[in-house]
RNA sequence: GGCCCGGUCGCCUAGUGGUCUAGGGCGUCUCCCUUUCAAGGAGAAGGUCACGGGUUCGAAUCCCGUCCGGGCUACCA
């Protein structure tokens, strides 16, 4: 039997980083088993639809390099892959359960339900549906259903136990007495998640259900539905949640959570995938830098952690640095293309890559690192003055550096280095004491890429002009 | 409240009865390298394995209890 797994986002918002981790695990499982990955859109909550959701799922996963085999746009033999286009299917199946006596029509109003809940709360009882409509004669209920608004509820047995052998948690079981008569079909004709997942996973021949742990609690309801239909329950794996720093499910109030945001912040997709895979999984060896292909080869569902893992941007950034240095210079130049202002000369950018690459964790850092090559700098006098020297001494030193650089027959970083070393020697200054004012004069800041290379990149003309301007500032 | 899941350094984790004086990575700190910042190298600090009982010659690893955290508890997914 070929493996078929799915990821089933509900299009209620942009692609979330926590969903990506679950999708990634599904992807890895499918790939390493030569199976298929299916994208199914669970848009059964019509009130919460967000038009940005779909594009962000496609763009985000494409950016990350995670591909799938069947879905709304790519089609496939089990379509449609959007639940709102499968309504008749759910209706038929719900009807079948009613006909079999495993489900029933419920006509209770929102008001009655609210009131019931309030009363139960006041009495400190369990808040759950009182099965009021379960007592209605089936024939009468069917008749009413033809004209009155209604939902379909699952008839949960009063007693008994259901259990699964979860791939990550092991055996988990529930007393049916603690489960309420779940709504399966809503009054607007849409199914609830609980009906739709079961029907679709079965019809789409999904062989393994890998999803977030937030779904673990609804497993008994699903088992009951499978049972009522006489279907087999596929193996399930409830993977741990990605948590915020406070230990609660990662959400927007913890900061960036949308894939789009990380992309905009300049994170490398390789780093995101690598980092994310390691929240909730470890190979058991001391390796930790993994490409998507490495992960396909090494990830194992049995090694997935039970406990949730906290999101750690610092660690993500560290992986960013690692991957930054693994990218070829040409590739890095391509990645930078969309990040840097279009007017910045790409040949200059390309030339600067060797010196900025190991200083970057995210692409956007390149902007600050090489801005001095494209925009004028106007350093203030206090910043220019060398350590333990006066403004005048610094000015004089800069003047000597200026003429030394001006006299150079060739203007490569090696020559620049020789010249500045000679000046420092003459002056009797420590190299760093001379280089700092030169750096500030030429780049405008105290930190940046190596000085000699920076000066070479800038070119003689502009370097000398900036040095002269710094002298003026110091003289002034 | 109820049901369910979880609990190893600040964070991600290795570890499935003895080789654990609990290993690695991130972060932090120190030193080296050095024209700044990085990168790189060498080191350090940091965990009574939530706690308490057992079982066992021996427990982070097995059992029970407690505590703490989380998820779910909608005609949301």
Coordinates of C-alpha atoms (C1' of nucleotides) in Angstrom, one line a residue:
Chain A
X1 CA 0.0 0.0 0.0
X2 CA 1.5 3.3 -1.0
X3 CA 1.7 5.9 1.7
X4 CA -0.6 8.9 1.4
X5 CA -0.5 11.8 3.9
X6 CA -2.1 15.1 3.8
X7 CA -1.9 18.6 5.2
X8 CA -5.2 20.3 5.7
X9 CA -5.0 24.0 6.5
X10 CA -8.1 26.0 7.0
X11 CA -7.8 29.2 5.0
X12 CA -8.4 31.5 7.9
X13 CA -5.1 33.4 7.9
X14 CA -1.7 33.4 6.4
X15 CA 0.5 30.3 6.6
X16 CA 1.7 29.9 10.2
X17 CA 5.1 28.7 11.1
X18 CA 3.7 26.1 13.4
X19 CA 1.6 24.7 10.5
X20 CA 4.8 24.6 8.4
X21 CA 6.5 22.4 10.9
X22 CA 3.6 19.9 10.7
X23 CA 3.5 20.1 7.0
X24 CA 7.2 19.6 6.8
X25 CA 6.8 16.4 8.9
X26 CA 4.1 15.2 6.5
X27 CA 6.3 16.0 3.6
X28 CA 9.3 14.1 5.0
X29 CA 7.1 11.1 5.8
X30 CA 5.7 11.1 2.3
X31 CA 9.0 11.5 0.6
X32 CA 10.9 8.9 2.5
X33 CA 8.2 6.4 1.9
X34 CA 7.8 7.1 -1.8
X35 CA 4.3 8.2 -1.0
X36 CA 2.1 11.1 -1.9
X37 CA 1.4 14.4 -0.1
X38 CA -2.1 15.8 -0.5
X39 CA -3.1 19.4 0.1
X40 CA -6.7 19.7 1.2
X41 CA -8.3 23.0 2.0
X42 CA -10.6 22.9 5.0
X43 CA -12.8 25.9 4.4
X44 CA -15.9 24.7 6.3
X45 CA -16.0 27.8 8.4
X46 CA -17.4 30.3 6.0
X47 CA -17.3 33.1 8.5
X48 CA -13.5 33.1 8.9
X49 CA -12.3 32.8 5.4
X50 CA -9.3 35.0 4.6
X51 CA -8.5 35.6 0.9
X52 CA -4.8 36.0 1.7
X53 CA -4.6 32.4 3.1
X54 CA -4.5 30.4 -0.1
X55 CA -1.8 32.5 -1.9
X56 CA 0.3 32.5 1.3
X57 CA 0.2 28.7 1.5
X58 CA 1.3 28.3 -2.1
X59 CA 3.9 31.0 -2.0
X60 CA 5.2 30.1 1.4
X61 CA 5.6 26.4 0.7
X62 CA 7.1 27.0 -2.7
X63 CA 9.6 29.3 -1.1
X64 CA 10.5 26.7 1.4
X65 CA 10.9 24.1 -1.3
X66 CA 8.1 21.9 0.1
X67 CA 6.1 20.4 -2.8
X68 CA 3.0 18.2 -2.9
X69 CA 1.3 15.9 -5.3
X70 CA -2.4 16.6 -5.2
X71 CA -4.3 19.7 -4.4
X72 CA -6.8 22.3 -5.6
X73 CA -4.6 23.7 -8.3
X74 CA -2.7 20.5 -9.2
X75 CA -5.7 18.3 -9.2
X76 CA -5.6 14.5 -8.7
X77 CA -7.8 11.5 -8.6
X78 CA -9.4 12.2 -5.3
X79 CA -10.7 15.7 -5.9
X80 CA -12.2 18.1 -5.3
X81 CA -9.6 19.1 -2.8
X82 CA -11.5 22.0 -1.3
X83 CA -14.1 21.0 1.2
X84 CA -16.7 23.6 0.3
X85 CA -16.8 21.9 -3.1
X86 CA -17.5 18.5 -1.5
X87 CA -20.7 19.5 0.4
X88 CA -23.0 16.8 -1.2
X89 CA -20.5 14.2 0.0
X90 CA -20.8 15.3 3.6
X91 CA -24.5 15.6 3.4
X92 CA -24.9 12.1 2.1
X93 CA -22.6 10.7 4.7
X94 CA -24.4 12.5 7.5
X95 CA -27.7 11.3 6.2
X96 CA -26.3 7.8 6.2
X97 CA -25.4 8.0 9.9
X98 CA -28.9 9.3 10.7
X99 CA -30.5 6.5 8.7
X100 CA -28.4 4.0 10.6
X101 CA -29.3 5.5 13.9
X102 CA -25.8 6.6 14.7
X103 CA -26.6 10.3 14.4
X104 CA -29.7 12.4 14.8
X105 CA -31.2 15.8 13.8
X106 CA -31.1 18.5 16.4
X107 CA -33.3 21.5 16.3
X108 CA -32.1 23.3 19.4
X109 CA -31.6 27.0 18.9
X110 CA -28.5 28.9 19.7
X111 CA -30.4 30.5 22.5
X112 CA -31.4 27.3 24.1
X113 CA -27.8 26.0 23.8
X114 CA -26.4 29.2 25.4
X115 CA -29.0 29.1 28.2
X116 CA -28.3 25.4 28.8
X117 CA -24.6 26.1 29.1
X118 CA -25.2 29.0 31.4
X119 CA -27.3 26.9 33.7
X120 CA -24.8 24.1 33.7
X121 CA -22.1 26.6 34.6
X122 CA -24.1 28.1 37.4
X123 CA -24.6 24.6 38.8
X124 CA -21.0 23.9 38.3
X125 CA -21.9 20.9 36.1
X126 CA -20.2 19.7 33.0
X127 CA -21.1 21.9 30.1
X128 CA -22.3 19.7 27.4
X129 CA -25.3 19.1 25.2
X130 CA -28.2 17.5 27.1
X131 CA -29.2 15.2 24.2
X132 CA -32.6 16.9 24.1
X133 CA -33.3 16.1 20.5
X134 CA -32.0 12.6 20.7
X135 CA -35.4 11.7 22.1
X136 CA -37.4 12.9 19.2
X137 CA -39.0 10.1 17.2
X138 CA -36.9 9.5 14.0
X139 CA -39.8 9.8 11.7
X140 CA -40.9 13.0 13.3
X141 CA -37.4 14.4 13.3
X142 CA -37.0 13.6 9.6
X143 CA -40.3 15.4 8.9
X144 CA -39.2 18.5 10.8
X145 CA -35.8 18.4 9.2
X146 CA -37.4 18.9 5.9
X147 CA -38.6 22.4 6.9
X148 CA -36.8 23.5 10.1
X149 CA -33.2 24.6 10.5
X150 CA -31.2 21.8 12.2
X151 CA -27.8 20.3 12.7
X152 CA -26.9 16.6 12.7
X153 CA -25.3 15.3 15.9
X154 CA -23.3 12.2 16.5
X155 CA -25.0 9.7 18.9
X156 CA -22.2 9.0 21.3
X157 CA -22.6 5.7 23.4
X158 CA -23.1 6.2 27.1
X159 CA -20.3 3.9 28.0
X160 CA -17.3 2.2 26.6
X161 CA -13.7 3.0 25.8
X162 CA -11.9 4.0 22.6
X163 CA -8.2 4.1 22.1
X164 CA -5.5 4.7 19.6
X165 CA -1.9 3.7 19.5
X166 CA -0.4 7.0 18.5
X167 CA 2.8 7.0 16.6
X168 CA 4.4 9.6 18.9
X169 CA 2.4 9.2 22.2
X170 CA 1.7 5.5 22.3
X171 CA -1.6 4.3 23.7
X172 CA -4.1 7.0 24.5
X173 CA -7.6 6.1 25.6
X174 CA -10.9 7.8 26.4
X175 CA -14.0 6.9 28.3
X176 CA -17.0 7.5 26.0
X177 CA -19.0 8.8 28.9
X178 CA -16.8 11.9 28.8
X179 CA -17.6 12.7 25.2
X180 CA -20.6 14.8 24.1
X181 CA -22.9 14.4 21.1
X182 CA -20.7 16.3 18.7
X183 CA -22.3 18.3 15.8
X184 CA -21.3 16.8 12.5
X185 CA -23.3 18.8 10.1
X186 CA -24.0 22.5 10.8
X187 CA -27.2 24.2 10.0
X188 CA -25.7 26.0 7.1
X189 CA -25.2 22.6 5.4
X190 CA -21.4 22.7 6.0
X191 CA -19.8 19.8 7.9
X192 CA -17.8 20.4 11.0
X193 CA -14.2 19.5 11.1
X194 CA -15.0 16.2 12.7
X195 CA -17.2 14.9 10.0
X196 CA -15.2 16.4 7.1
X197 CA -11.8 15.0 8.2
X198 CA -13.0 11.5 8.6
X199 CA -15.0 11.4 5.4
X200 CA -12.2 13.0 3.4
X201 CA -9.3 11.1 4.9
X202 CA -11.2 7.9 4.1
X203 CA -12.3 8.9 0.7
X204 CA -8.9 10.2 -0.2
X205 CA -7.3 7.0 1.1
X206 CA -5.1 8.8 3.5
X207 CA -2.9 6.1 5.1
X208 CA -1.3 8.1 8.0
X209 CA -2.7 11.1 9.8
X210 CA 0.1 13.4 11.0
X211 CA -1.2 16.5 12.6
X212 CA -0.7 18.9 15.6
X213 CA -1.3 17.8 19.1
X214 CA -4.2 20.2 19.4
X215 CA -6.2 17.5 17.6
X216 CA -5.6 14.8 20.1
X217 CA -8.6 15.6 22.2
X218 CA -11.0 15.1 19.3
X219 CA -9.7 11.7 18.3
X220 CA -12.5 9.8 20.2
X221 CA -15.1 11.6 18.2
X222 CA -13.4 10.7 15.0
X223 CA -13.0 7.1 16.0
X224 CA -16.7 6.9 16.6
X225 CA -17.4 8.3 13.2
X226 CA -15.0 5.8 11.6
X227 CA -16.7 3.0 13.5
X228 CA -20.2 4.1 12.5
X229 CA -19.2 4.0 8.8
X230 CA -17.4 0.7 9.3
X231 CA -14.1 2.2 8.2
X232 CA -10.6 1.4 9.5
X233 CA -9.0 4.1 11.6
X234 CA -5.6 5.0 10.0
X235 CA -2.5 5.2 12.1
X236 CA -2.1 8.6 13.7
X237 CA 0.7 10.8 14.9
X238 CA 0.0 13.8 17.0
X239 CA 3.1 15.9 16.8
X240 CA 4.1 18.4 19.6
X241 CA 3.1 22.0 19.3
X242 CA 5.5 24.9 18.6
X243 CA 5.3 27.1 21.7
X244 CA 5.9 30.8 22.3
X245 CA 8.5 31.8 25.0
X246 CA 5.7 31.6 27.6
X247 CA 5.0 28.0 26.8
X248 CA 1.7 28.6 25.2
X249 CA 0.8 27.7 21.6
X250 CA 2.8 30.0 19.3
X251 CA 0.6 32.8 18.1
X252 CA 0.9 36.4 16.7
X253 CA 1.1 37.9 20.1
X254 CA 4.5 36.2 20.4
X255 CA 5.8 38.2 17.5
X256 CA 6.3 37.0 13.9
X257 CA 4.5 33.8 13.1
X258 CA 3.6 34.1 9.4
X259 CA 6.0 32.6 7.0
X260 CA 5.8 35.8 5.0
X261 CA 7.2 37.7 7.9
X262 CA 10.3 35.5 8.1
X263 CA 10.8 35.8 4.4
X264 CA 10.5 39.6 4.6
X265 CA 13.0 39.7 7.5
X266 CA 15.5 38.0 5.2
X267 CA 15.6 34.5 6.7
X268 CA 16.9 31.8 4.4
X269 CA 14.4 29.1 3.6
X270 CA 17.1 26.5 4.2
X271 CA 17.6 27.8 7.7
X272 CA 13.9 27.9 8.5
X273 CA 13.4 24.3 7.4
X274 CA 16.5 23.1 9.2
X275 CA 15.6 24.9 12.4
X276 CA 12.0 24.0 12.3
X277 CA 12.7 20.3 11.7
X278 CA 14.7 20.3 14.9
X279 CA 11.9 21.7 17.1
X280 CA 10.3 18.3 18.0
X281 CA 12.8 16.0 16.4
X282 CA 16.5 15.1 16.8
X283 CA 18.5 12.6 14.9
X284 CA 20.1 11.0 17.9
X285 CA 23.5 11.9 16.6
X286 CA 25.3 15.2 17.0
X287 CA 24.7 16.4 13.5
X288 CA 22.3 19.2 13.1
X289 CA 22.8 21.0 9.8
X290 CA 20.4 19.4 7.4
X291 CA 19.0 20.2 4.0
X292 CA 15.6 19.1 3.0
X293 CA 17.1 16.1 1.3
X294 CA 19.2 15.3 4.4
X295 CA 16.0 15.4 6.4
X296 CA 14.2 13.1 4.0
X297 CA 16.9 10.6 4.5
X298 CA 17.2 11.0 8.3
X299 CA 14.0 12.1 9.9
X300 CA 12.0 9.4 11.6
X301 CA 8.5 9.7 13.0
X302 CA 9.6 7.4 15.9
X303 CA 12.1 10.0 17.0
X304 CA 9.6 12.8 17.2
X305 CA 9.5 14.4 20.6
X306 CA 6.4 14.2 22.9
X307 CA 6.8 17.6 24.5
X308 CA 6.2 20.9 22.9
X309 CA 9.1 23.0 21.9
X310 CA 9.6 26.7 22.3
X311 CA 10.3 28.9 19.4
X312 CA 13.9 30.4 19.6
X313 CA 14.7 33.0 17.1
X314 CA 18.3 33.2 18.2
X315 CA 18.8 29.6 17.2
X316 CA 17.0 30.2 13.9
X317 CA 19.4 33.1 13.2
X318 CA 22.4 30.9 14.0
X319 CA 21.2 28.4 11.4
X320 CA 20.8 31.4 9.1
X321 CA 24.5 32.2 9.5
X322 CA 25.4 28.5 8.8
X323 CA 23.4 28.4 5.6
X324 CA 24.6 31.8 4.5
X325 CA 28.1 30.5 4.4
X326 CA 27.0 27.3 2.6
X327 CA 25.4 29.2 -0.2
X328 CA 27.7 29.9 -3.2
X329 CA 28.6 33.5 -3.8
X330 CA 26.6 33.6 -7.0
X331 CA 23.6 32.1 -5.3
X332 CA 23.8 34.6 -2.4
X333 CA 24.0 37.4 -5.0
X334 CA 20.8 36.1 -6.5
X335 CA 19.0 35.9 -3.1
X336 CA 20.2 39.5 -2.4
X337 CA 18.8 40.8 -5.6
X338 CA 15.3 41.2 -4.3
X339 CA 16.4 42.5 -1.0
X340 CA 18.6 45.4 -2.0
X341 CA 17.6 48.7 -3.6
X342 CA 17.4 48.2 -7.4
X343 CA 19.6 51.2 -8.0
X344 CA 22.6 49.6 -6.2
X345 CA 25.0 48.4 -8.9
X346 CA 24.8 44.6 -8.9
X347 CA 28.5 44.2 -9.9
X348 CA 29.5 46.2 -6.8
X349 CA 27.2 44.0 -4.7
X350 CA 28.6 40.9 -6.2
X351 CA 32.2 42.0 -5.5
X352 CA 31.2 42.8 -1.9
X353 CA 29.8 39.3 -1.2
X354 CA 33.0 37.6 0.0
X355 CA 33.4 40.2 2.8
X356 CA 29.8 40.4 4.0
X357 CA 28.8 36.8 3.7
X358 CA 30.2 35.6 7.0
X359 CA 28.7 38.6 8.8
X360 CA 25.2 37.8 7.9
X361 CA 22.5 35.7 9.4
X362 CA 19.6 37.1 7.4
X363 CA 19.7 38.7 4.0
X364 CA 18.5 42.1 5.0
X365 CA 21.7 42.6 7.0
X366 CA 23.5 43.1 3.7
X367 CA 21.8 46.5 3.4
X368 CA 23.5 48.0 6.4
X369 CA 26.8 46.2 5.6
X370 CA 27.3 47.7 2.2
X371 CA 25.2 50.9 2.2
X372 CA 28.4 53.0 2.4
X373 CA 29.2 51.8 -1.1
X374 CA 26.1 53.4 -2.5
X375 CA 25.2 56.3 -0.3
X376 CA 27.3 59.2 0.9
X377 CA 28.5 59.3 4.5
X378 CA 28.9 62.3 6.7
X379 CA 30.6 61.4 9.9
X380 CA 30.5 63.7 12.9
X381 CA 33.8 64.9 14.3
X382 CA 33.6 63.1 17.7
X383 CA 33.2 59.7 16.0
X384 CA 36.2 60.4 13.8
X385 CA 38.8 61.2 16.5
X386 CA 41.2 58.4 17.1
X387 CA 41.6 56.8 20.5
X388 CA 43.7 58.9 22.9
X389 CA 44.4 61.5 20.2
X390 CA 43.3 65.0 19.5
X391 CA 41.2 66.1 16.6
X392 CA 44.2 67.8 15.0
X393 CA 46.4 64.7 15.4
X394 CA 43.7 62.6 13.8
X395 CA 43.3 65.1 11.0
X396 CA 47.0 65.1 10.3
X397 CA 47.1 61.3 10.3
X398 CA 44.2 61.2 7.9
X399 CA 46.0 63.6 5.6
X400 CA 49.0 61.3 5.5
X401 CA 46.7 58.4 4.8
X402 CA 45.1 60.3 2.0
X403 CA 48.3 61.1 0.3
X404 CA 49.6 57.6 0.7
X405 CA 46.5 56.2 -0.9
X406 CA 46.6 58.9 -3.5
X407 CA 50.1 57.9 -4.5
X408 CA 49.4 54.2 -4.9
X409 CA 50.1 52.9 -8.4
X410 CA 47.4 50.3 -8.1
X411 CA 44.4 50.3 -5.8
X412 CA 43.8 46.8 -4.6
X413 CA 43.2 45.9 -0.9
X414 CA 46.8 44.6 -0.6
X415 CA 48.2 47.9 -1.7
X416 CA 45.8 49.8 0.5
X417 CA 46.9 47.6 3.4
X418 CA 50.6 48.2 2.7
X419 CA 50.0 52.0 2.5
X420 CA 48.1 52.3 5.7
X421 CA 50.6 50.1 7.5
X422 CA 53.4 52.3 6.4
X423 CA 51.5 55.4 7.6
X424 CA 50.9 53.9 11.0
X425 CA 54.5 52.9 11.2
X426 CA 55.7 56.4 10.4
X427 CA 53.3 57.9 12.9
X428 CA 54.2 55.4 15.5
X429 CA 50.5 54.6 15.9
X430 CA 49.0 51.2 16.5
X431 CA 47.3 50.0 13.4
X432 CA 43.9 50.0 14.9
X433 CA 44.2 53.5 16.1
X434 CA 44.8 54.7 12.6
X435 CA 42.4 52.4 10.9
X436 CA 39.4 53.4 13.1
X437 CA 39.3 57.0 12.0
X438 CA 39.9 55.9 8.4
X439 CA 37.1 53.5 8.7
X440 CA 34.7 56.1 10.1
X441 CA 35.8 58.6 7.4
X442 CA 35.3 56.1 4.6
X443 CA 32.3 54.1 5.8
X444 CA 30.6 56.3 8.3
X445 CA 30.5 53.7 11.0
X446 CA 32.8 51.9 13.4
X447 CA 31.8 48.4 12.4
X448 CA 31.7 46.8 9.0
X449 CA 33.5 44.6 6.6
X450 CA 37.3 44.5 6.6
X451 CA 38.7 48.0 6.0
X452 CA 41.2 47.4 3.2
X453 CA 38.6 45.5 1.1
X454 CA 36.0 48.2 1.9
X455 CA 38.3 50.9 0.5
X456 CA 39.1 48.9 -2.6
X457 CA 35.4 48.3 -3.2
X458 CA 34.7 52.0 -2.8
X459 CA 37.4 52.9 -5.3
X460 CA 40.2 55.4 -5.1
X461 CA 38.3 58.5 -6.1
X462 CA 35.5 58.2 -3.6
X463 CA 37.7 56.9 -0.8
X464 CA 40.0 60.0 -1.2
X465 CA 37.0 62.3 -1.3
X466 CA 35.6 60.9 1.9
X467 CA 39.0 61.1 3.6
X468 CA 39.4 64.7 2.6
X469 CA 35.9 65.6 3.8
X470 CA 36.7 64.0 7.1
X471 CA 39.8 66.1 7.4
X472 CA 37.7 69.2 6.8
X473 CA 35.3 68.1 9.5
X474 CA 38.1 67.7 11.9
X475 CA 39.7 71.0 11.0
X476 CA 36.4 72.7 11.3
Chain B
rG1 C1' -14.1 22.6 36.6
rG2 C1' -13.8 18.0 33.2
rC3 C1' -11.0 15.0 29.6
rC4 C1' -6.3 14.3 27.4
rC5 C1' -1.1 15.2 26.7
rG6 C1' 3.6 16.6 28.7
rG7 C1' 7.9 17.8 32.4
rU8 C1' 16.6 16.3 31.1
rC9 C1' 21.1 23.1 31.8
rG10 C1' 17.8 30.0 30.1
rC11 C1' 16.3 27.5 24.9
rC12 C1' 16.5 23.1 21.2
rU13 C1' 17.8 18.3 22.6
rA14 C1' 21.0 13.0 23.3
rG15 C1' 19.8 9.4 26.5
rU16 C1' 14.7 3.4 26.7
rG17 C1' 18.0 -0.3 33.9
rG18 C1' 24.8 -0.3 34.8
rU19 C1' 29.9 2.6 29.8
rC20 C1' 25.9 9.1 33.1
rU21 C1' 31.3 12.0 37.6
rA22 C1' 24.1 13.2 32.4
rG23 C1' 26.5 14.2 26.0
rG24 C1' 25.8 17.9 21.8
rG25 C1' 24.0 22.6 19.7
rC26 C1' 22.0 27.8 20.6
rG27 C1' 22.7 31.7 24.0
rU28 C1' 26.1 33.7 28.0
rC29 C1' 31.3 34.5 29.7
rU30 C1' 36.9 34.1 29.1
rC31 C1' 41.0 33.6 26.0
rC32 C1' 43.4 33.1 21.1
rC33 C1' 43.3 35.0 16.1
rU34 C1' 42.8 40.2 14.4
rU35 C1' 42.3 46.7 11.0
rU36 C1' 36.4 47.0 13.5
rC37 C1' 32.4 43.5 13.5
rA38 C1' 31.9 38.7 12.3
rA39 C1' 33.7 33.9 11.2
rG40 C1' 37.1 30.3 13.2
rG41 C1' 39.9 28.0 17.4
rA42 C1' 40.5 26.9 22.8
rG43 C1' 38.0 26.9 27.4
rA44 C1' 34.3 28.2 31.4
rA45 C1' 29.9 28.7 33.8
rG46 C1' 25.1 26.4 33.6
rG47 C1' 21.2 20.3 34.9
rU48 C1' 20.2 17.1 42.9
rC49 C1' 17.2 14.5 34.9
rA50 C1' 9.8 18.6 38.3
rC51 C1' 9.0 16.6 43.4
rG52 C1' 8.0 12.4 46.8
rG53 C1' 7.6 7.4 47.4
rG54 C1' 8.5 2.6 45.7
rU55 C1' 10.6 -1.8 42.4
rU56 C1' 15.9 -3.3 41.8
rC57 C1' 22.4 -5.1 43.7
rG58 C1' 21.8 -0.6 40.5
rA59 C1' 16.8 4.4 37.8
rA60 C1' 16.9 10.3 34.0
rU61 C1' 15.4 5.5 32.2
rC62 C1' 10.1 0.8 35.3
rC63 C1' 5.5 1.6 38.8
rC64 C1' 2.4 4.9 42.0
rG65 C1' 1.2 9.6 43.9
rU66 C1' 1.8 14.9 44.0
rC67 C1' 3.0 19.4 41.7
rC68 C1' 3.6 22.4 37.6
rG69 C1' 2.8 23.5 32.3
rG70 C1' -0.1 22.9 28.0
rG71 C1' -4.1 21.3 24.5
rC72 C1' -9.2 20.5 24.1
rU73 C1' -13.8 21.6 26.3
rA74 C1' -18.3 26.1 19.8
rC75 C1' -23.3 24.9 14.6
rC76 C1' -13.7 27.3 14.8
rA77 C1' -10.4 24.6 12.8

